[in-house]
Amino acid sequence: MAHNPLLQEYMAVPPVTRAYSTACLITTVLVQIDFVTPLQLYFNPYLTFRELQLWRLMTNFLFFGHLGFHFFFNLIFVYRYSRMLEEGSFRGRTADYVYMFTLGGVAMLFCGYWFSILFLGQAFTIMLVYVWGQRNRYIRMNFLFITFRAPHLPWVLLGFSFLLGSQFWVDVLGIAIGHIYYFLADIFPRMEGGCDVVSAPRFMKVLFDTDYSEDANAYRPPAEDQPGGYDWGAALNPNRNAAPAAAAPAPAAPAPAAQAAAGADEGV
């Protein structure tokens, strides 16, 4: 069992991505075998808060539909882009990643209440894709023979949903919430008077981050992504900001005997 390659690959997946992907798969299998029905999973504010069916706050994010193209499409995107986020800009920051899940989920539930959206898993997937794309904006991608950069991927998926007749406004919701998180996490803290408002609380960092220390693993976007742009002059002239080299010491004055000897030689 310890040398099972499938198990090893599964355990190599970062914990948050592994837990969420597994929960999505198990939920869909349970629906497929009629152990539960979608009617027990969808988000219904009345049943959730009046009947205290609190599991609906989570299960509506776990069901992408019955086994088929739509399910596998969303599950692959969740696995791929959540894993790259967790292994990339959230490496060593599991608490912040869980907190992003929490903030995004709460915001989507609020919107789902007002716009009567029953299942929010697709919007959640688009949110993850959006944040990953903004933090890897120079990566070139191909999708359905279209070449584009990573930040455009959510918009390509939005167009794909529109062409298939899906509920494309769910994708719009994911893009909007993903953009709000990206702005608050990566842009606002580096603006004048800005601060970090989406960092996980201390108790979550102590709980999820085994090597937690203050600001030790804080995410810092690349220089070219920070407000004010990239300091191209420093890149072209790396010694521009270096401290000036110390002046060479002046040669010592010759001793009187040496001066006399030099004068005698010049006279001859």
mmCIF file of C-alpha atoms in Angstrom:
data_model
loop_
_atom_site.group_PDB
_atom_site.id
_atom_site.type_symbol
_atom_site.label_atom_id
_atom_site.label_comp_id
_atom_site.label_asym_id
_atom_site.label_seq_id
_atom_site.Cartn_x
_atom_site.Cartn_y
_atom_site.Cartn_z
ATOM 1 C CA MET A 1 0.000 0.000 0.000
ATOM 2 C CA ALA A 2 2.844 2.343 0.848
ATOM 3 C CA HIS A 3 4.314 1.886 -2.660
ATOM 4 C CA ASN A 4 1.040 2.327 -4.531
ATOM 5 C CA PRO A 5 1.802 5.007 -7.160
ATOM 6 C CA LEU A 6 -1.814 6.183 -7.309
ATOM 7 C CA LEU A 7 -1.914 6.656 -3.551
ATOM 8 C CA GLN A 8 1.419 8.439 -3.602
ATOM 9 C CA GLU A 9 0.213 10.788 -6.318
ATOM 10 C CA TYR A 10 -3.009 11.416 -4.420
ATOM 11 C CA MET A 11 -1.154 12.227 -1.199
ATOM 12 C CA ALA A 12 1.182 14.538 -3.125
ATOM 13 C CA VAL A 13 -1.746 16.824 -3.924
ATOM 14 C CA PRO A 14 -1.819 19.829 -1.535
ATOM 15 C CA PRO A 15 -4.283 19.336 1.327
ATOM 16 C CA VAL A 16 -6.934 21.935 0.483
ATOM 17 C CA THR A 17 -7.097 20.943 -3.181
ATOM 18 C CA ARG A 18 -7.142 17.265 -2.224
ATOM 19 C CA ALA A 19 -9.978 17.738 0.256
ATOM 20 C CA TYR A 20 -12.139 19.855 -2.060
ATOM 21 C CA SER A 21 -11.632 17.678 -5.145
ATOM 22 C CA THR A 22 -12.338 14.512 -3.169
ATOM 23 C CA ALA A 23 -15.497 16.002 -1.657
ATOM 24 C CA CYS A 24 -16.747 16.971 -5.135
ATOM 25 C CA LEU A 25 -16.090 13.464 -6.466
ATOM 26 C CA ILE A 26 -17.702 11.682 -3.507
ATOM 27 C CA THR A 27 -20.777 13.938 -3.640
ATOM 28 C CA THR A 28 -21.296 13.242 -7.329
ATOM 29 C CA VAL A 29 -20.880 9.487 -6.863
ATOM 30 C CA LEU A 30 -23.420 9.504 -4.020
ATOM 31 C CA VAL A 31 -25.892 11.282 -6.279
ATOM 32 C CA GLN A 32 -25.148 8.903 -9.124
ATOM 33 C CA ILE A 33 -25.976 5.850 -6.995
ATOM 34 C CA ASP A 34 -29.104 7.564 -5.600
ATOM 35 C CA PHE A 35 -27.791 7.653 -2.061
ATOM 36 C CA VAL A 36 -28.633 11.371 -1.997
ATOM 37 C CA THR A 37 -30.450 13.608 -4.459
ATOM 38 C CA PRO A 38 -29.626 17.110 -5.728
ATOM 39 C CA LEU A 39 -32.711 18.318 -3.866
ATOM 40 C CA GLN A 40 -30.821 17.607 -0.643
ATOM 41 C CA LEU A 41 -27.760 19.556 -1.778
ATOM 42 C CA TYR A 42 -28.831 22.808 -3.420
ATOM 43 C CA PHE A 43 -28.723 26.155 -1.637
ATOM 44 C CA ASN A 44 -32.112 27.096 -0.220
ATOM 45 C CA PRO A 45 -32.026 29.920 2.358
ATOM 46 C CA TYR A 46 -35.310 28.893 3.942
ATOM 47 C CA LEU A 47 -34.319 25.243 4.412
ATOM 48 C CA THR A 48 -30.806 26.234 5.437
ATOM 49 C CA PHE A 49 -31.650 28.712 8.170
ATOM 50 C CA ARG A 50 -35.254 27.928 9.112
ATOM 51 C CA GLU A 51 -35.003 24.148 8.987
ATOM 52 C CA LEU A 52 -31.339 24.231 10.087
ATOM 53 C CA GLN A 53 -30.146 22.166 7.111
ATOM 54 C CA LEU A 54 -26.772 23.837 7.431
ATOM 55 C CA TRP A 55 -24.968 21.319 5.228
ATOM 56 C CA ARG A 56 -26.453 23.111 2.225
ATOM 57 C CA LEU A 57 -23.992 25.953 2.853
ATOM 58 C CA MET A 58 -21.256 23.584 1.661
ATOM 59 C CA THR A 59 -22.892 20.917 -0.505
ATOM 60 C CA ASN A 60 -24.033 23.406 -3.147
ATOM 61 C CA PHE A 61 -20.332 23.990 -3.908
ATOM 62 C CA LEU A 62 -19.637 20.254 -4.300
ATOM 63 C CA PHE A 63 -22.102 19.220 -7.000
ATOM 64 C CA PHE A 64 -21.356 20.032 -10.637
ATOM 65 C CA GLY A 65 -24.018 17.767 -12.098
ATOM 66 C CA HIS A 66 -24.327 14.083 -12.857
ATOM 67 C CA LEU A 67 -21.345 12.161 -14.216
ATOM 68 C CA GLY A 68 -20.689 13.548 -17.655
ATOM 69 C CA PHE A 69 -18.797 16.184 -19.600
ATOM 70 C CA HIS A 70 -19.828 19.117 -17.398
ATOM 71 C CA PHE A 71 -18.793 17.319 -14.210
ATOM 72 C CA PHE A 72 -15.380 16.181 -15.476
ATOM 73 C CA PHE A 73 -14.706 19.568 -17.070
ATOM 74 C CA ASN A 74 -15.246 21.396 -13.769
ATOM 75 C CA LEU A 75 -13.452 18.782 -11.670
ATOM 76 C CA ILE A 76 -10.360 18.924 -13.880
ATOM 77 C CA PHE A 77 -10.293 22.716 -13.666
ATOM 78 C CA VAL A 78 -10.706 22.621 -9.885
ATOM 79 C CA TYR A 79 -7.899 20.103 -9.516
ATOM 80 C CA ARG A 80 -5.517 21.808 -11.936
ATOM 81 C CA TYR A 81 -5.853 25.467 -11.013
ATOM 82 C CA SER A 82 -6.475 25.005 -7.308
ATOM 83 C CA ARG A 83 -3.364 22.843 -7.121
ATOM 84 C CA MET A 84 -1.257 25.386 -9.006
ATOM 85 C CA LEU A 85 -2.487 28.155 -6.722
ATOM 86 C CA GLU A 86 -1.804 26.162 -3.580
ATOM 87 C CA GLU A 87 1.647 25.087 -4.768
ATOM 88 C CA GLY A 88 2.452 28.545 -6.143
ATOM 89 C CA SER A 89 1.483 31.830 -4.533
ATOM 90 C CA PHE A 90 -0.104 30.062 -1.525
ATOM 91 C CA ARG A 91 2.821 27.711 -0.854
ATOM 92 C CA GLY A 92 3.343 27.511 2.898
ATOM 93 C CA ARG A 93 0.204 29.625 3.436
ATOM 94 C CA THR A 94 -2.532 27.026 3.833
ATOM 95 C CA ALA A 95 -4.426 29.251 6.262
ATOM 96 C CA ASP A 96 -4.618 32.079 3.743
ATOM 97 C CA TYR A 97 -5.843 29.640 1.092
ATOM 98 C CA VAL A 98 -8.541 28.268 3.382
ATOM 99 C CA TYR A 99 -9.483 31.846 4.233
ATOM 100 C CA MET A 100 -9.789 32.690 0.536
ATOM 101 C CA PHE A 101 -12.123 29.691 0.160
ATOM 102 C CA THR A 102 -14.141 30.983 3.127
ATOM 103 C CA LEU A 103 -14.395 34.592 1.948
ATOM 104 C CA GLY A 104 -15.211 33.575 -1.611
ATOM 105 C CA GLY A 105 -17.816 31.080 -0.446
ATOM 106 C CA VAL A 106 -19.550 33.574 1.857
ATOM 107 C CA ALA A 107 -19.654 36.213 -0.878
ATOM 108 C CA MET A 108 -21.112 33.715 -3.339
ATOM 109 C CA LEU A 109 -23.746 32.555 -0.858
ATOM 110 C CA PHE A 110 -24.803 36.152 -0.365
ATOM 111 C CA CYS A 111 -25.117 36.642 -4.129
ATOM 112 C CA GLY A 112 -26.800 33.251 -4.508
ATOM 113 C CA TYR A 113 -29.425 34.351 -1.996
ATOM 114 C CA TRP A 114 -30.288 37.487 -3.956
ATOM 115 C CA PHE A 115 -30.066 35.963 -7.446
ATOM 116 C CA SER A 116 -31.560 32.552 -6.580
ATOM 117 C CA ILE A 117 -28.532 30.518 -7.706
ATOM 118 C CA LEU A 118 -28.928 26.938 -6.514
ATOM 119 C CA PHE A 119 -25.429 25.535 -7.123
ATOM 120 C CA LEU A 120 -22.313 27.695 -6.848
ATOM 121 C CA GLY A 121 -19.544 25.195 -7.635
ATOM 122 C CA GLN A 122 -19.021 26.512 -11.168
ATOM 123 C CA ALA A 123 -18.698 30.105 -9.931
ATOM 124 C CA PHE A 124 -16.210 28.939 -7.309
ATOM 125 C CA THR A 125 -14.121 27.241 -9.999
ATOM 126 C CA ILE A 126 -14.045 30.420 -12.096
ATOM 127 C CA MET A 127 -12.934 32.403 -9.037
ATOM 128 C CA LEU A 128 -9.931 30.102 -8.593
ATOM 129 C CA VAL A 129 -9.089 30.333 -12.287
ATOM 130 C CA TYR A 130 -9.319 34.132 -12.195
ATOM 131 C CA VAL A 131 -6.977 34.537 -9.225
ATOM 132 C CA TRP A 132 -4.481 32.097 -10.758
ATOM 133 C CA GLY A 133 -4.600 33.917 -14.092
ATOM 134 C CA GLN A 134 -3.933 37.312 -12.535
ATOM 135 C CA ARG A 135 -0.927 35.952 -10.653
ATOM 136 C CA ASN A 136 0.482 34.242 -13.759
ATOM 137 C CA ARG A 137 -0.400 36.838 -16.328
ATOM 138 C CA TYR A 138 2.461 36.174 -18.735
ATOM 139 C CA ILE A 139 1.741 32.481 -19.264
ATOM 140 C CA ARG A 140 0.482 31.733 -22.788
ATOM 141 C CA MET A 141 -2.344 29.208 -23.107
ATOM 142 C CA ASN A 142 -4.308 27.370 -25.757
ATOM 143 C CA PHE A 143 -7.988 26.490 -25.487
ATOM 144 C CA LEU A 144 -10.048 25.237 -28.436
ATOM 145 C CA PHE A 145 -7.333 26.382 -30.858
ATOM 146 C CA ILE A 146 -7.329 29.891 -29.362
ATOM 147 C CA THR A 147 -4.044 31.304 -28.026
ATOM 148 C CA PHE A 148 -4.197 33.849 -25.225
ATOM 149 C CA ARG A 149 -2.588 34.796 -21.931
ATOM 150 C CA ALA A 150 -3.614 33.397 -18.561
ATOM 151 C CA PRO A 151 -5.696 36.415 -17.350
ATOM 152 C CA HIS A 152 -8.045 35.921 -20.322
ATOM 153 C CA LEU A 153 -8.868 32.309 -19.455
ATOM 154 C CA PRO A 154 -11.958 33.114 -17.313
ATOM 155 C CA TRP A 155 -13.369 35.209 -20.143
ATOM 156 C CA VAL A 156 -12.768 32.415 -22.629
ATOM 157 C CA LEU A 157 -14.623 30.024 -20.316
ATOM 158 C CA LEU A 158 -17.426 32.585 -20.010
ATOM 159 C CA GLY A 159 -17.782 32.686 -23.791
ATOM 160 C CA PHE A 160 -17.690 28.900 -23.915
ATOM 161 C CA SER A 161 -20.532 28.721 -21.383
ATOM 162 C CA PHE A 162 -22.529 31.249 -23.397
ATOM 163 C CA LEU A 163 -22.116 29.250 -26.606
ATOM 164 C CA LEU A 164 -23.229 26.052 -24.847
ATOM 165 C CA GLY A 165 -26.304 27.773 -23.443
ATOM 166 C CA SER A 166 -25.179 27.371 -19.833
ATOM 167 C CA GLN A 167 -25.884 29.846 -17.066
ATOM 168 C CA PHE A 168 -23.077 32.196 -18.030
ATOM 169 C CA TRP A 169 -24.024 34.697 -15.293
ATOM 170 C CA VAL A 170 -22.698 32.147 -12.823
ATOM 171 C CA ASP A 171 -19.302 32.566 -14.505
ATOM 172 C CA VAL A 172 -19.707 36.347 -14.260
ATOM 173 C CA LEU A 173 -20.254 35.968 -10.520
ATOM 174 C CA GLY A 174 -17.046 33.931 -10.185
ATOM 175 C CA ILE A 175 -15.074 36.521 -12.168
ATOM 176 C CA ALA A 176 -16.439 39.392 -10.079
ATOM 177 C CA ILE A 177 -15.620 37.782 -6.730
ATOM 178 C CA GLY A 178 -12.234 36.611 -7.991
ATOM 179 C CA HIS A 179 -11.408 40.160 -9.058
ATOM 180 C CA ILE A 180 -12.465 41.583 -5.686
ATOM 181 C CA TYR A 181 -10.199 39.114 -3.891
ATOM 182 C CA TYR A 182 -7.281 39.803 -6.241
ATOM 183 C CA PHE A 183 -7.663 43.553 -5.738
ATOM 184 C CA LEU A 184 -7.831 43.282 -1.952
ATOM 185 C CA ALA A 185 -4.957 40.783 -1.730
ATOM 186 C CA ASP A 186 -2.489 42.038 -4.332
ATOM 187 C CA ILE A 187 -3.247 45.661 -5.232
ATOM 188 C CA PHE A 188 -4.880 47.458 -2.318
ATOM 189 C CA PRO A 189 -2.146 46.646 0.268
ATOM 190 C CA ARG A 190 0.443 48.347 -1.965
ATOM 191 C CA MET A 191 -1.566 51.467 -2.610
ATOM 192 C CA GLU A 192 -0.981 54.577 -0.535
ATOM 193 C CA GLY A 193 -2.901 54.108 2.702
ATOM 194 C CA GLY A 194 -3.769 50.492 1.829
ATOM 195 C CA CYS A 195 -3.537 47.489 4.100
ATOM 196 C CA ASP A 196 -3.937 43.718 3.983
ATOM 197 C CA VAL A 197 -7.586 42.959 4.677
ATOM 198 C CA VAL A 198 -7.770 39.349 3.432
ATOM 199 C CA SER A 199 -4.979 37.769 5.449
ATOM 200 C CA ALA A 200 -6.128 34.824 7.552
ATOM 201 C CA PRO A 201 -6.714 35.442 11.254
ATOM 202 C CA ARG A 202 -3.940 34.438 13.591
ATOM 203 C CA PHE A 203 -5.817 31.421 14.981
ATOM 204 C CA MET A 204 -6.191 29.987 11.462
ATOM 205 C CA LYS A 205 -2.484 30.431 10.774
ATOM 206 C CA VAL A 206 -1.599 28.676 13.999
ATOM 207 C CA LEU A 207 -4.047 25.890 13.115
ATOM 208 C CA PHE A 208 -3.123 25.318 9.455
ATOM 209 C CA ASP A 209 0.436 26.620 9.009
ATOM 210 C CA THR A 210 2.907 24.345 10.759
ATOM 211 C CA ASP A 211 5.824 26.781 10.329
ATOM 212 C CA TYR A 212 3.808 29.920 11.008
ATOM 213 C CA SER A 213 5.692 33.109 11.848
ATOM 214 C CA GLU A 214 4.715 36.735 11.419
ATOM 215 C CA ASP A 215 5.080 37.811 7.742
ATOM 216 C CA ALA A 216 7.485 34.954 7.090
ATOM 217 C CA ASN A 217 5.503 33.536 4.186
ATOM 218 C CA ALA A 218 3.590 36.615 3.037
ATOM 219 C CA TYR A 219 2.850 36.614 -0.682
ATOM 220 C CA ARG A 220 4.566 39.378 -2.603
ATOM 221 C CA PRO A 221 3.666 39.812 -6.267
ATOM 222 C CA PRO A 222 6.470 40.171 -8.813
ATOM 223 C CA ALA A 223 7.921 43.647 -9.200
ATOM 224 C CA GLU A 224 6.263 44.179 -12.594
ATOM 225 C CA ASP A 225 2.842 43.492 -11.042
ATOM 226 C CA GLN A 226 3.203 46.013 -8.226
ATOM 227 C CA PRO A 227 1.638 49.487 -8.481
ATOM 228 C CA GLY A 228 4.054 51.875 -10.128
ATOM 229 C CA GLY A 229 5.340 49.304 -12.585
ATOM 230 C CA TYR A 230 8.653 47.597 -12.951
ATOM 231 C CA ASP A 231 11.840 49.559 -12.380
ATOM 232 C CA TRP A 232 13.278 48.928 -15.828
ATOM 233 C CA GLY A 233 16.216 51.280 -15.238
ATOM 234 C CA ALA A 234 17.385 49.154 -12.347
ATOM 235 C CA ALA A 235 17.106 46.032 -14.499
ATOM 236 C CA LEU A 236 19.199 47.538 -17.303
ATOM 237 C CA ASN A 237 21.743 49.042 -14.915
ATOM 238 C CA PRO A 238 21.930 46.808 -11.838
ATOM 239 C CA ASN A 239 24.706 48.970 -10.349
ATOM 240 C CA ARG A 240 22.621 52.123 -10.546
ATOM 241 C CA ASN A 241 21.575 51.998 -6.912
ATOM 242 C CA ALA A 242 24.804 50.491 -5.614
ATOM 243 C CA ALA A 243 26.871 52.491 -3.185
ATOM 244 C CA PRO A 244 29.765 54.317 -4.874
ATOM 245 C CA ALA A 245 33.074 52.558 -4.619
ATOM 246 C CA ALA A 246 35.538 54.006 -2.149
ATOM 247 C CA ALA A 247 38.129 56.241 -3.758
ATOM 248 C CA ALA A 248 41.574 54.754 -4.113
ATOM 249 C CA PRO A 249 43.992 56.134 -1.525
ATOM 250 C CA ALA A 250 46.371 58.818 -2.771
ATOM 251 C CA PRO A 251 49.985 57.715 -3.157
ATOM 252 C CA ALA A 252 52.168 58.519 -0.189
ATOM 253 C CA ALA A 253 54.494 61.488 -0.522
ATOM 254 C CA PRO A 254 58.087 60.416 -1.262
ATOM 255 C CA ALA A 255 60.604 60.663 1.511
ATOM 256 C CA PRO A 256 63.072 63.602 1.342
ATOM 257 C CA ALA A 257 66.019 61.284 0.565
ATOM 258 C CA ALA A 258 64.146 59.766 -2.332
ATOM 259 C CA GLN A 259 63.182 63.249 -3.662
ATOM 260 C CA ALA A 260 66.867 64.264 -3.554
ATOM 261 C CA ALA A 261 67.952 61.142 -5.399
ATOM 262 C CA ALA A 262 65.264 61.691 -8.044
ATOM 263 C CA GLY A 263 66.373 65.287 -8.478
ATOM 264 C CA ALA A 264 69.962 64.205 -8.958
ATOM 265 C CA ASP A 265 69.003 61.680 -11.619
ATOM 266 C CA GLU A 266 66.821 64.172 -13.539
ATOM 267 C CA GLY A 267 69.699 66.689 -13.537
ATOM 268 C CA VAL A 268 72.127 64.218 -15.103
#
